[in-house]
Structure formats: C-alpha cells, structure tokens
PDB file of C-alpha atoms in Angstrom:
ATOM      1  CA  MET A   1     -15.921 -50.371 -28.929  1.00  0.00           C
ATOM      2  CA  SER A   2     -16.336 -46.726 -29.654  1.00  0.00           C
ATOM      3  CA  ASP A   3     -14.142 -44.792 -31.966  1.00  0.00           C
ATOM      4  CA  ASP A   4     -14.116 -41.636 -29.695  1.00  0.00           C
ATOM      5  CA  GLY A   5     -13.146 -43.163 -26.245  1.00  0.00           C
ATOM      6  CA  SER A   6     -16.452 -42.578 -24.563  1.00  0.00           C
ATOM      7  CA  ASP A   7     -16.686 -46.297 -23.445  1.00  0.00           C
ATOM      8  CA  MET A   8     -13.236 -46.387 -21.643  1.00  0.00           C
ATOM      9  CA  GLN A   9     -11.664 -44.940 -18.461  1.00  0.00           C
ATOM     10  CA  ILE A  10      -8.901 -42.516 -19.304  1.00  0.00           C
ATOM     11  CA  LEU A  11      -5.867 -41.870 -17.181  1.00  0.00           C
ATOM     12  CA  ASP A  12      -4.004 -39.205 -18.934  1.00  0.00           C
ATOM     13  CA  SER A  13      -0.369 -39.588 -18.313  1.00  0.00           C
ATOM     14  CA  HIS A  14       0.875 -36.187 -19.436  1.00  0.00           C
ATOM     15  CA  GLN A  15      -0.897 -32.821 -18.913  1.00  0.00           C
ATOM     16  CA  HIS A  16       0.151 -29.285 -17.639  1.00  0.00           C
ATOM     17  CA  PHE A  17      -1.246 -26.558 -15.642  1.00  0.00           C
ATOM     18  CA  TRP A  18       0.265 -23.054 -15.242  1.00  0.00           C
ATOM     19  CA  ARG A  19      -0.388 -19.488 -14.319  1.00  0.00           C
ATOM     20  CA  ILE A  20       1.023 -16.684 -16.487  1.00  0.00           C
ATOM     21  CA  ASP A  21       1.761 -14.453 -13.672  1.00  0.00           C
ATOM     22  CA  ALA A  22       3.228 -16.958 -11.274  1.00  0.00           C
ATOM     23  CA  PRO A  23       6.633 -16.528  -9.788  1.00  0.00           C
ATOM     24  CA  GLY A  24       9.257 -18.334 -12.177  1.00  0.00           C
ATOM     25  CA  HIS A  25       6.975 -18.702 -15.201  1.00  0.00           C
ATOM     26  CA  GLN A  26       8.950 -18.742 -18.254  1.00  0.00           C
ATOM     27  CA  TRP A  27       6.973 -20.555 -21.041  1.00  0.00           C
ATOM     28  CA  PRO A  28       4.540 -20.032 -22.738  1.00  0.00           C
ATOM     29  CA  ASP A  29       5.100 -16.493 -23.552  1.00  0.00           C
ATOM     30  CA  THR A  30       3.435 -13.972 -26.139  1.00  0.00           C
ATOM     31  CA  ASP A  31       4.845 -15.864 -28.996  1.00  0.00           C
ATOM     32  CA  TRP A  32       2.270 -18.633 -28.173  1.00  0.00           C
ATOM     33  CA  PRO A  33      -1.037 -16.605 -28.284  1.00  0.00           C
ATOM     34  CA  THR A  34      -3.298 -19.844 -27.920  1.00  0.00           C
ATOM     35  CA  LEU A  35      -1.408 -20.949 -24.750  1.00  0.00           C
ATOM     36  CA  TYR A  36      -0.645 -17.546 -23.253  1.00  0.00           C
ATOM     37  CA  ARG A  37      -3.224 -17.760 -20.640  1.00  0.00           C
ATOM     38  CA  ASP A  38      -3.893 -19.633 -17.324  1.00  0.00           C
ATOM     39  CA  PHE A  39      -4.812 -23.345 -17.525  1.00  0.00           C
ATOM     40  CA  LEU A  40      -6.016 -24.727 -14.215  1.00  0.00           C
ATOM     41  CA  PRO A  41      -8.079 -28.019 -13.201  1.00  0.00           C
ATOM     42  CA  ALA A  42     -11.450 -26.580 -14.106  1.00  0.00           C
ATOM     43  CA  ASP A  43     -10.246 -25.829 -17.592  1.00  0.00           C
ATOM     44  CA  LEU A  44      -9.130 -29.462 -18.013  1.00  0.00           C
ATOM     45  CA  ARG A  45     -12.442 -30.738 -16.750  1.00  0.00           C
ATOM     46  CA  ASP A  46     -14.205 -28.584 -19.204  1.00  0.00           C
ATOM     47  CA  ALA A  47     -11.970 -29.664 -22.048  1.00  0.00           C
ATOM     48  CA  ALA A  48     -12.069 -33.297 -21.487  1.00  0.00           C
ATOM     49  CA  ALA A  49     -15.922 -33.508 -20.740  1.00  0.00           C
ATOM     50  CA  PRO A  50     -17.815 -35.712 -21.755  1.00  0.00           C
ATOM     51  CA  LEU A  51     -14.940 -38.314 -21.761  1.00  0.00           C
ATOM     52  CA  PRO A  52     -14.513 -40.454 -18.865  1.00  0.00           C
ATOM     53  CA  LEU A  53     -11.321 -38.824 -17.448  1.00  0.00           C
ATOM     54  CA  ALA A  54     -10.345 -41.080 -14.469  1.00  0.00           C
ATOM     55  CA  GLY A  55      -7.424 -38.996 -13.340  1.00  0.00           C
ATOM     56  CA  THR A  56      -4.227 -37.392 -14.748  1.00  0.00           C
ATOM     57  CA  ILE A  57      -0.498 -37.077 -14.310  1.00  0.00           C
ATOM     58  CA  LEU A  58       0.478 -33.522 -13.784  1.00  0.00           C
ATOM     59  CA  VAL A  59       3.783 -32.649 -15.567  1.00  0.00           C
ATOM     60  CA  GLN A  60       5.965 -29.771 -14.823  1.00  0.00           C
ATOM     61  CA  SER A  61       6.305 -27.058 -17.481  1.00  0.00           C
ATOM     62  CA  GLN A  62       8.453 -24.560 -15.665  1.00  0.00           C
ATOM     63  CA  PRO A  63      12.136 -25.263 -14.409  1.00  0.00           C
ATOM     64  CA  ASP A  64      11.486 -23.718 -10.992  1.00  0.00           C
ATOM     65  CA  ASP A  65      10.983 -25.225  -7.416  1.00  0.00           C
ATOM     66  CA  ARG A  66       7.943 -22.856  -6.844  1.00  0.00           C
ATOM     67  CA  ASP A  67       6.066 -24.437  -9.647  1.00  0.00           C
ATOM     68  CA  THR A  68       6.727 -28.019  -8.351  1.00  0.00           C
ATOM     69  CA  ASP A  69       5.519 -26.889  -4.933  1.00  0.00           C
ATOM     70  CA  TRP A  70       2.450 -25.308  -6.321  1.00  0.00           C
ATOM     71  CA  MET A  71       1.537 -28.442  -8.355  1.00  0.00           C
ATOM     72  CA  LEU A  72       1.855 -30.480  -5.223  1.00  0.00           C
ATOM     73  CA  ASP A  73      -0.401 -28.175  -3.473  1.00  0.00           C
ATOM     74  CA  LEU A  74      -3.099 -28.497  -6.271  1.00  0.00           C
ATOM     75  CA  ALA A  75      -2.680 -32.230  -6.187  1.00  0.00           C
ATOM     76  CA  ALA A  76      -3.330 -32.215  -2.399  1.00  0.00           C
ATOM     77  CA  LYS A  77      -6.696 -30.612  -3.131  1.00  0.00           C
ATOM     78  CA  ASP A  78      -7.825 -32.174  -6.221  1.00  0.00           C
ATOM     79  CA  PRO A  79      -8.537 -35.972  -6.672  1.00  0.00           C
ATOM     80  CA  MET A  80      -8.404 -35.706 -10.437  1.00  0.00           C
ATOM     81  CA  ILE A  81      -4.618 -35.260 -10.078  1.00  0.00           C
ATOM     82  CA  LEU A  82      -3.211 -38.610  -9.392  1.00  0.00           C
ATOM     83  CA  GLY A  83       0.503 -37.992  -9.538  1.00  0.00           C
ATOM     84  CA  VAL A  84       2.968 -34.974 -10.045  1.00  0.00           C
ATOM     85  CA  VAL A  85       6.023 -35.115 -12.129  1.00  0.00           C
ATOM     86  CA  GLY A  86       7.991 -32.136 -10.830  1.00  0.00           C
ATOM     87  CA  TRP A  87      11.348 -30.297 -11.515  1.00  0.00           C
ATOM     88  CA  VAL A  88      14.585 -30.344  -9.446  1.00  0.00           C
ATOM     89  CA  GLY A  89      17.937 -28.593 -10.565  1.00  0.00           C
ATOM     90  CA  LEU A  90      19.537 -32.092 -10.561  1.00  0.00           C
ATOM     91  CA  ASP A  91      23.120 -30.865 -10.604  1.00  0.00           C
ATOM     92  CA  ARG A  92      22.700 -28.645  -7.441  1.00  0.00           C
ATOM     93  CA  ALA A  93      24.565 -29.790  -4.365  1.00  0.00           C
ATOM     94  CA  ASP A  94      21.179 -29.712  -2.567  1.00  0.00           C
ATOM     95  CA  ALA A  95      19.401 -31.817  -4.944  1.00  0.00           C
ATOM     96  CA  PRO A  96      19.315 -34.985  -2.957  1.00  0.00           C
ATOM     97  CA  ASP A  97      17.870 -33.355   0.074  1.00  0.00           C
ATOM     98  CA  ARG A  98      15.243 -31.445  -2.055  1.00  0.00           C
ATOM     99  CA  ILE A  99      14.407 -34.866  -3.763  1.00  0.00           C
ATOM    100  CA  GLY A 100      13.813 -36.487  -0.309  1.00  0.00           C
ATOM    101  CA  ALA A 101      11.599 -33.742   0.754  1.00  0.00           C
ATOM    102  CA  LEU A 102       9.535 -33.789  -2.346  1.00  0.00           C
ATOM    103  CA  ALA A 103       9.296 -37.569  -2.253  1.00  0.00           C
ATOM    104  CA  ALA A 104       7.734 -37.418   1.187  1.00  0.00           C
ATOM    105  CA  ARG A 105       4.831 -35.493  -0.277  1.00  0.00           C
ATOM    106  CA  ASN A 106       1.653 -37.189  -1.368  1.00  0.00           C
ATOM    107  CA  LYS A 107       1.135 -37.906  -5.038  1.00  0.00           C
ATOM    108  CA  MET A 108       4.871 -37.106  -5.883  1.00  0.00           C
ATOM    109  CA  VAL A 109       5.809 -39.781  -8.515  1.00  0.00           C
ATOM    110  CA  GLY A 110       8.634 -38.357 -10.710  1.00  0.00           C
ATOM    111  CA  LEU A 111      11.014 -35.617 -11.815  1.00  0.00           C
ATOM    112  CA  ARG A 112      11.566 -34.140 -15.320  1.00  0.00           C
ATOM    113  CA  PRO A 113      14.785 -32.526 -16.226  1.00  0.00           C
ATOM    114  CA  MET A 114      13.968 -30.480 -19.311  1.00  0.00           C
ATOM    115  CA  LEU A 115      16.884 -32.214 -21.161  1.00  0.00           C
ATOM    116  CA  GLN A 116      15.610 -30.787 -24.607  1.00  0.00           C
ATOM    117  CA  GLY A 117      16.752 -27.208 -23.487  1.00  0.00           C
ATOM    118  CA  ILE A 118      20.102 -28.075 -22.020  1.00  0.00           C
ATOM    119  CA  ASP A 119      23.084 -27.343 -24.319  1.00  0.00           C
ATOM    120  CA  ASP A 120      25.228 -30.269 -23.348  1.00  0.00           C
ATOM    121  CA  PRO A 121      23.374 -33.356 -24.445  1.00  0.00           C
ATOM    122  CA  ASP A 122      25.560 -35.550 -22.099  1.00  0.00           C
ATOM    123  CA  TRP A 123      24.501 -33.455 -19.062  1.00  0.00           C
ATOM    124  CA  ILE A 124      22.254 -36.230 -17.534  1.00  0.00           C
ATOM    125  CA  LEU A 125      25.412 -38.422 -17.514  1.00  0.00           C
ATOM    126  CA  SER A 126      27.626 -36.049 -15.622  1.00  0.00           C
ATOM    127  CA  ASP A 127      29.181 -36.592 -12.155  1.00  0.00           C
ATOM    128  CA  ALA A 128      27.271 -33.546 -10.859  1.00  0.00           C
ATOM    129  CA  VAL A 129      23.937 -35.234 -11.516  1.00  0.00           C
ATOM    130  CA  ALA A 130      24.631 -38.697 -10.287  1.00  0.00           C
ATOM    131  CA  PRO A 131      23.847 -37.958  -6.557  1.00  0.00           C
ATOM    132  CA  ALA A 132      20.397 -36.682  -7.658  1.00  0.00           C
ATOM    133  CA  LEU A 133      19.696 -39.744  -9.788  1.00  0.00           C
ATOM    134  CA  GLN A 134      20.799 -41.874  -6.735  1.00  0.00           C
ATOM    135  CA  ALA A 135      18.247 -40.204  -4.626  1.00  0.00           C
ATOM    136  CA  MET A 136      15.620 -40.740  -7.112  1.00  0.00           C
ATOM    137  CA  VAL A 137      16.222 -44.333  -6.996  1.00  0.00           C
ATOM    138  CA  ASN A 138      16.552 -44.349  -3.244  1.00  0.00           C
ATOM    139  CA  HIS A 139      12.995 -42.699  -3.108  1.00  0.00           C
ATOM    140  CA  ARG A 140      11.335 -44.736  -5.921  1.00  0.00           C
ATOM    141  CA  LEU A 141      10.702 -41.653  -8.028  1.00  0.00           C
ATOM    142  CA  ARG A 142      10.464 -42.050 -11.950  1.00  0.00           C
ATOM    143  CA  LEU A 143      12.392 -39.973 -14.627  1.00  0.00           C
ATOM    144  CA  ASP A 144      10.398 -38.387 -17.387  1.00  0.00           C
ATOM    145  CA  ALA A 145      12.923 -37.798 -20.398  1.00  0.00           C
ATOM    146  CA  LEU A 146      11.916 -34.692 -22.232  1.00  0.00           C
ATOM    147  CA  ILE A 147      14.257 -35.175 -25.193  1.00  0.00           C
ATOM    148  CA  GLU A 148      14.775 -35.030 -28.839  1.00  0.00           C
ATOM    149  CA  PRO A 149      16.065 -37.735 -31.303  1.00  0.00           C
ATOM    150  CA  ARG A 150      19.691 -36.604 -30.727  1.00  0.00           C
ATOM    151  CA  HIS A 151      19.324 -37.811 -27.018  1.00  0.00           C
ATOM    152  CA  LEU A 152      18.203 -41.336 -27.644  1.00  0.00           C
ATOM    153  CA  PRO A 153      21.766 -42.921 -27.701  1.00  0.00           C
ATOM    154  CA  ILE A 154      22.518 -41.006 -24.476  1.00  0.00           C
ATOM    155  CA  ILE A 155      19.309 -42.452 -22.876  1.00  0.00           C
ATOM    156  CA  ALA A 156      20.589 -45.901 -23.664  1.00  0.00           C
ATOM    157  CA  ARG A 157      23.876 -45.130 -21.734  1.00  0.00           C
ATOM    158  CA  LEU A 158      21.768 -43.492 -18.869  1.00  0.00           C
ATOM    159  CA  ALA A 159      19.532 -46.862 -18.726  1.00  0.00           C
ATOM    160  CA  ASP A 160      22.724 -49.011 -18.599  1.00  0.00           C
ATOM    161  CA  ARG A 161      24.178 -46.909 -15.773  1.00  0.00           C
ATOM    162  CA  TRP A 162      20.831 -46.840 -13.719  1.00  0.00           C
ATOM    163  CA  PRO A 163      19.129 -50.134 -14.257  1.00  0.00           C
ATOM    164  CA  THR A 164      16.718 -49.509 -11.363  1.00  0.00           C
ATOM    165  CA  LEU A 165      15.744 -46.047 -12.366  1.00  0.00           C
ATOM    166  CA  PRO A 166      12.268 -46.133 -14.266  1.00  0.00           C
ATOM    167  CA  ILE A 167      12.431 -43.994 -17.401  1.00  0.00           C
ATOM    168  CA  VAL A 168       9.596 -42.826 -19.698  1.00  0.00           C
ATOM    169  CA  ILE A 169      10.291 -41.204 -22.991  1.00  0.00           C
ATOM    170  CA  ASP A 170       8.060 -38.120 -23.266  1.00  0.00           C
ATOM    171  CA  HIS A 171       6.278 -37.535 -26.737  1.00  0.00           C
ATOM    172  CA  GLY A 172       8.084 -40.430 -28.360  1.00  0.00           C
ATOM    173  CA  ALA A 173      11.287 -38.380 -28.287  1.00  0.00           C
ATOM    174  CA  LYS A 174       9.668 -35.807 -30.458  1.00  0.00           C
ATOM    175  CA  PRO A 175      10.433 -37.161 -33.973  1.00  0.00           C
ATOM    176  CA  ASP A 176      10.678 -34.561 -36.995  1.00  0.00           C
ATOM    177  CA  ALA A 177       7.293 -35.322 -38.111  1.00  0.00           C
ATOM    178  CA  ALA A 178       6.984 -31.858 -39.955  1.00  0.00           C
ATOM    179  CA  HIS A 179       9.612 -33.274 -42.395  1.00  0.00           C
ATOM    180  CA  GLY A 180       8.492 -36.846 -42.276  1.00  0.00           C
ATOM    181  CA  ALA A 181      11.771 -37.716 -41.046  1.00  0.00           C
ATOM    182  CA  ILE A 182      11.788 -41.274 -39.457  1.00  0.00           C
ATOM    183  CA  ASP A 183      15.618 -42.325 -39.379  1.00  0.00           C
ATOM    184  CA  PRO A 184      17.605 -42.627 -37.250  1.00  0.00           C
ATOM    185  CA  TRP A 185      14.818 -42.066 -34.798  1.00  0.00           C
ATOM    186  CA  ARG A 186      13.221 -45.358 -35.723  1.00  0.00           C
ATOM    187  CA  ASP A 187      16.273 -47.573 -34.922  1.00  0.00           C
ATOM    188  CA  ASP A 188      17.231 -45.542 -31.930  1.00  0.00           C
ATOM    189  CA  LEU A 189      13.974 -45.427 -30.172  1.00  0.00           C
ATOM    190  CA  ALA A 190      13.437 -49.164 -30.920  1.00  0.00           C
ATOM    191  CA  ALA A 191      16.777 -49.951 -29.291  1.00  0.00           C
ATOM    192  CA  LEU A 192      15.561 -48.382 -26.011  1.00  0.00           C
ATOM    193  CA  ALA A 193      12.821 -50.867 -25.822  1.00  0.00           C
ATOM    194  CA  ASP A 194      15.457 -53.641 -25.028  1.00  0.00           C
ATOM    195  CA  TRP A 195      15.443 -52.214 -21.412  1.00  0.00           C
ATOM    196  CA  PRO A 196      12.583 -53.337 -19.440  1.00  0.00           C
ATOM    197  CA  HIS A 197      12.634 -50.085 -17.205  1.00  0.00           C
ATOM    198  CA  ILE A 198      12.196 -47.851 -20.205  1.00  0.00           C
ATOM    199  CA  TRP A 199       8.591 -46.806 -21.318  1.00  0.00           C
ATOM    200  CA  CYS A 200       7.314 -44.458 -23.841  1.00  0.00           C
ATOM    201  CA  LYS A 201       4.462 -41.909 -23.953  1.00  0.00           C
ATOM    202  CA  LEU A 202       2.424 -41.774 -26.934  1.00  0.00           C
ATOM    203  CA  SER A 203       1.866 -38.028 -26.564  1.00  0.00           C
ATOM    204  CA  GLY A 204       2.856 -34.629 -28.084  1.00  0.00           C
ATOM    205  CA  LEU A 205       3.287 -35.838 -31.691  1.00  0.00           C
ATOM    206  CA  ARG A 206       0.800 -33.422 -33.252  1.00  0.00           C
ATOM    207  CA  THR A 207       2.795 -30.438 -32.215  1.00  0.00           C
ATOM    208  CA  GLN A 208       5.676 -31.883 -33.867  1.00  0.00           C
ATOM    209  CA  GLN A 209       3.930 -31.455 -37.192  1.00  0.00           C
ATOM    210  CA  ALA A 210       3.600 -28.649 -39.594  1.00  0.00           C
ATOM    211  CA  PRO A 211       0.513 -26.410 -39.401  1.00  0.00           C
ATOM    212  CA  ASP A 212      -1.137 -27.802 -42.551  1.00  0.00           C
ATOM    213  CA  GLN A 213      -0.407 -31.410 -41.955  1.00  0.00           C
ATOM    214  CA  SER A 214      -3.070 -33.918 -41.110  1.00  0.00           C
ATOM    215  CA  ALA A 215      -2.857 -36.240 -37.976  1.00  0.00           C
ATOM    216  CA  ASP A 216      -3.018 -39.174 -40.382  1.00  0.00           C
ATOM    217  CA  ALA A 217       0.540 -38.468 -41.290  1.00  0.00           C
ATOM    218  CA  LEU A 218       1.667 -39.509 -37.765  1.00  0.00           C
ATOM    219  CA  ALA A 219       0.507 -43.218 -38.432  1.00  0.00           C
ATOM    220  CA  PRO A 220       4.017 -44.455 -39.025  1.00  0.00           C
ATOM    221  CA  TYR A 221       5.425 -42.891 -35.865  1.00  0.00           C
ATOM    222  CA  VAL A 222       2.480 -44.328 -33.844  1.00  0.00           C
ATOM    223  CA  ARG A 223       2.875 -47.674 -35.128  1.00  0.00           C
ATOM    224  CA  HIS A 224       6.529 -47.769 -34.459  1.00  0.00           C
ATOM    225  CA  ILE A 225       6.090 -46.664 -30.836  1.00  0.00           C
ATOM    226  CA  LEU A 226       3.354 -49.199 -30.290  1.00  0.00           C
ATOM    227  CA  THR A 227       5.287 -51.984 -31.836  1.00  0.00           C
ATOM    228  CA  SER A 228       8.432 -51.097 -30.056  1.00  0.00           C
ATOM    229  CA  PHE A 229       7.316 -50.726 -26.522  1.00  0.00           C
ATOM    230  CA  GLY A 230       3.971 -52.534 -26.563  1.00  0.00           C
ATOM    231  CA  ASP A 231       2.333 -52.661 -23.135  1.00  0.00           C
ATOM    232  CA  ARG A 232       5.006 -50.092 -21.793  1.00  0.00           C
ATOM    233  CA  THR A 233       3.291 -47.436 -24.117  1.00  0.00           C
ATOM    234  CA  MET A 234       1.022 -45.027 -22.289  1.00  0.00           C
ATOM    235  CA  TRP A 235      -1.287 -42.413 -23.829  1.00  0.00           C
ATOM    236  CA  GLY A 236      -0.845 -38.713 -22.725  1.00  0.00           C
ATOM    237  CA  SER A 237      -2.829 -35.545 -24.038  1.00  0.00           C
ATOM    238  CA  ASP A 238      -0.015 -33.076 -23.667  1.00  0.00           C
ATOM    239  CA  TRP A 239      -3.071 -30.621 -22.970  1.00  0.00           C
ATOM    240  CA  PRO A 240      -3.057 -27.784 -23.287  1.00  0.00           C
ATOM    241  CA  VAL A 241      -0.111 -27.818 -25.639  1.00  0.00           C
ATOM    242  CA  LEU A 242      -2.047 -29.746 -28.030  1.00  0.00           C
ATOM    243  CA  LEU A 243      -4.339 -26.613 -28.536  1.00  0.00           C
ATOM    244  CA  HIS A 244      -1.413 -25.042 -30.453  1.00  0.00           C
ATOM    245  CA  ALA A 245      -1.931 -27.581 -33.063  1.00  0.00           C
ATOM    246  CA  GLY A 246      -5.659 -26.630 -33.297  1.00  0.00           C
ATOM    247  CA  ASP A 247      -6.715 -29.871 -31.602  1.00  0.00           C
ATOM    248  CA  SER A 248      -9.282 -30.460 -28.893  1.00  0.00           C
ATOM    249  CA  TYR A 249      -8.999 -32.900 -26.092  1.00  0.00           C
ATOM    250  CA  ALA A 250     -11.428 -35.035 -27.739  1.00  0.00           C
ATOM    251  CA  ASP A 251      -9.482 -34.765 -31.070  1.00  0.00           C
ATOM    252  CA  GLY A 252      -6.370 -36.178 -29.449  1.00  0.00           C
ATOM    253  CA  VAL A 253      -8.209 -39.132 -28.023  1.00  0.00           C
ATOM    254  CA  ARG A 254     -10.117 -39.902 -31.183  1.00  0.00           C
ATOM    255  CA  ASP A 255      -6.922 -39.400 -33.447  1.00  0.00           C
ATOM    256  CA  THR A 256      -4.897 -41.649 -31.234  1.00  0.00           C
ATOM    257  CA  LEU A 257      -7.531 -44.555 -31.294  1.00  0.00           C
ATOM    258  CA  ARG A 258      -7.592 -44.255 -35.173  1.00  0.00           C
ATOM    259  CA  LEU A 259      -3.933 -44.135 -35.780  1.00  0.00           C
ATOM    260  CA  CYS A 260      -3.396 -47.145 -33.381  1.00  0.00           C
ATOM    261  CA  GLY A 261      -5.618 -49.414 -35.531  1.00  0.00           C
ATOM    262  CA  PRO A 262      -7.562 -52.325 -34.287  1.00  0.00           C
ATOM    263  CA  LEU A 263      -6.932 -52.869 -30.445  1.00  0.00           C
ATOM    264  CA  SER A 264      -8.609 -55.329 -28.190  1.00  0.00           C
ATOM    265  CA  ILE A 265     -10.377 -54.075 -25.244  1.00  0.00           C
ATOM    266  CA  GLU A 266      -7.328 -55.183 -23.063  1.00  0.00           C
ATOM    267  CA  GLU A 267      -4.942 -53.371 -25.234  1.00  0.00           C
ATOM    268  CA  ARG A 268      -7.007 -50.033 -25.138  1.00  0.00           C
ATOM    269  CA  ALA A 269      -7.315 -50.375 -21.362  1.00  0.00           C
ATOM    270  CA  ARG A 270      -3.608 -50.792 -21.042  1.00  0.00           C
ATOM    271  CA  LEU A 271      -2.724 -47.887 -23.473  1.00  0.00           C
ATOM    272  CA  PHE A 272      -5.058 -45.319 -21.998  1.00  0.00           C
ATOM    273  CA  ARG A 273      -4.971 -46.319 -18.145  1.00  0.00           C
ATOM    274  CA  GLY A 274      -3.070 -49.399 -17.204  1.00  0.00           C
ATOM    275  CA  ALA A 275       0.359 -48.398 -18.422  1.00  0.00           C
ATOM    276  CA  ALA A 276       0.495 -45.164 -16.661  1.00  0.00           C
ATOM    277  CA  HIS A 277      -1.015 -46.499 -13.415  1.00  0.00           C
ATOM    278  CA  ALA A 278       1.810 -49.260 -13.468  1.00  0.00           C
ATOM    279  CA  PHE A 279       4.641 -47.018 -14.336  1.00  0.00           C
ATOM    280  CA  TYR A 280       3.883 -44.260 -11.912  1.00  0.00           C
ATOM    281  CA  GLY A 281       3.229 -46.827  -9.125  1.00  0.00           C
ATOM    282  CA  LEU A 282      -0.144 -45.233  -8.432  1.00  0.00           C
ATOM    283  CA  THR A 283      -1.276 -48.027  -6.068  1.00  0.00           C
ATOM    284  CA  GLU A 284       1.362 -46.829  -3.811  1.00  0.00           C
ATOM    285  CA  LYS A 285       0.932 -42.928  -4.255  1.00  0.00           C
ATOM    286  CA  MET A 286      -2.916 -42.538  -4.747  1.00  0.00           C
ATOM    287  CA  ALA A 287      -4.042 -42.409  -1.110  1.00  0.00           C
TER     288      ALA A 287
END
C-alpha cells in the first residue's frame, strides 16, 4: 500500500465551495486572506490531482438558503459531487416545509446547523427546533454536527432524544489541539460512540493547531477518534479551509495515513470511502 493515497479511491466526506460576491456570503472575509477568493469544482479537481478522487460530499459554509440552493444546482451539473449537506434555519416555523422541498432534490443528503456559532449551547434541544428534526427523520436526512468540545454532552442528549436521526460529528468536535488539551474532550467524545447512529469525521484537525505546530502532534487525537468510532469514522479534507494551515490536499491525505498508523486494505477503504458512502446513504441518492 502506498503512503500517499495514490492507490486507493477517495470519497471526500467534507469539502466546501463558495463565491465571495454571492448573495448571503459571510465567511471567509478579508481576515482570512488565503481563503478570501472563490473556490469552485475546477479548483478542487486541480487541488486533488493526481489523487483518485471518486467523489465528494459538499458541505454548507454559509447560513443562508441561497447558498444551499446554489450548492444543489452545482451538484446537479457535476458528477463529482455525490451529496450535499445544506443549511436550514431549523427554528423557523417554515423549516419542515423547506426541509421537505430540499429532500426532494437529487443529491440532498443532510443539513448542518452551525452550532459552534450559536450562543445557546442547548439550542438544538429546544422545542422550536423539534419539528425540523422530525422532518429530517421523516425525509431520511442526516445531521452534520459542527460543534466544539463544550457541545459533546448536548449531542449525547440529542442522540437519546432522536435515536433514528443519523448524526456525524464534524472535525472530531474541534479539540483544542493548539494547546495540546485532550480532556474532557477525550471521554466526552468516546461516550458518543456508544450510540450506533453517531459517526465521526476525521477532518479539520490541522486548523485547530497553532501555526508552528507539526501535524504529528495530532496523533493522540487521530488515534482516539479511530479507537472510539472504528468503522464509523470517515475522512474529510475540509478543503479549502485546510489551506489556512498551509497544507495542500495531498498533505491532508498523506498526514492522515501516517497518523492513523498501520491499516489493512479494508480499513483504509472504509475510512476513505466506505464510511461516508454508508452514512450518507449514497446508494439511494447517487442517481
């Protein structure tokens, strides 16, 4: 097996596109100079070459309905995009209707409320959000949880309340790798693995580090995510955000392979393709 991923098919479970001048665009702004430009499908193809990119899950970056509609329009024209994780204001009265309309569109696989930016950490458990979550269950959509370590006990309560809502933890819940902090993140994350409908993305960890840190310092976090979630762990590039850490797309693949340690052919295939395919139900949505 190669050390750079060139011998395996990759289904990227987490990447973004955006247009700086698009209606509703909020982030990145000029404080993020590396990211402050348009990123579109042709850019990703160039960035991932010559790796064997079999497809991607396109994840929202703007809390705006127009962004979700645009992503779905992109996906309808581009076979590289296998699924779209969009955004809906889940506490709006019209959220169930909006969710139903989105679910009817080809390649719509999930929603991501941007929980890390909501002041109330219990918001996702509120009565106002419950009808939207029920609509997600009814339409077989998945929930991407963009959270920080403080949210992990809340996600445990969410999982208890909604046992048929598939949930994936984005970016390993963003542990404070810049300061080498691992507790209580370690126990709280491991506890979530007890629920079979909770999965985890091995993604976005490099941008949790300080600028001068090596990717090798992420080894304890990577090992813990893999040990906790096993075959419910999926790799995601978090491209183009990983460019902020000074990494290329190929760096992200190569570092992950090194930090994971020895993996069988089957384990690599599950991490880099099979887990995302299974979680997002792509056999149902790819046509």
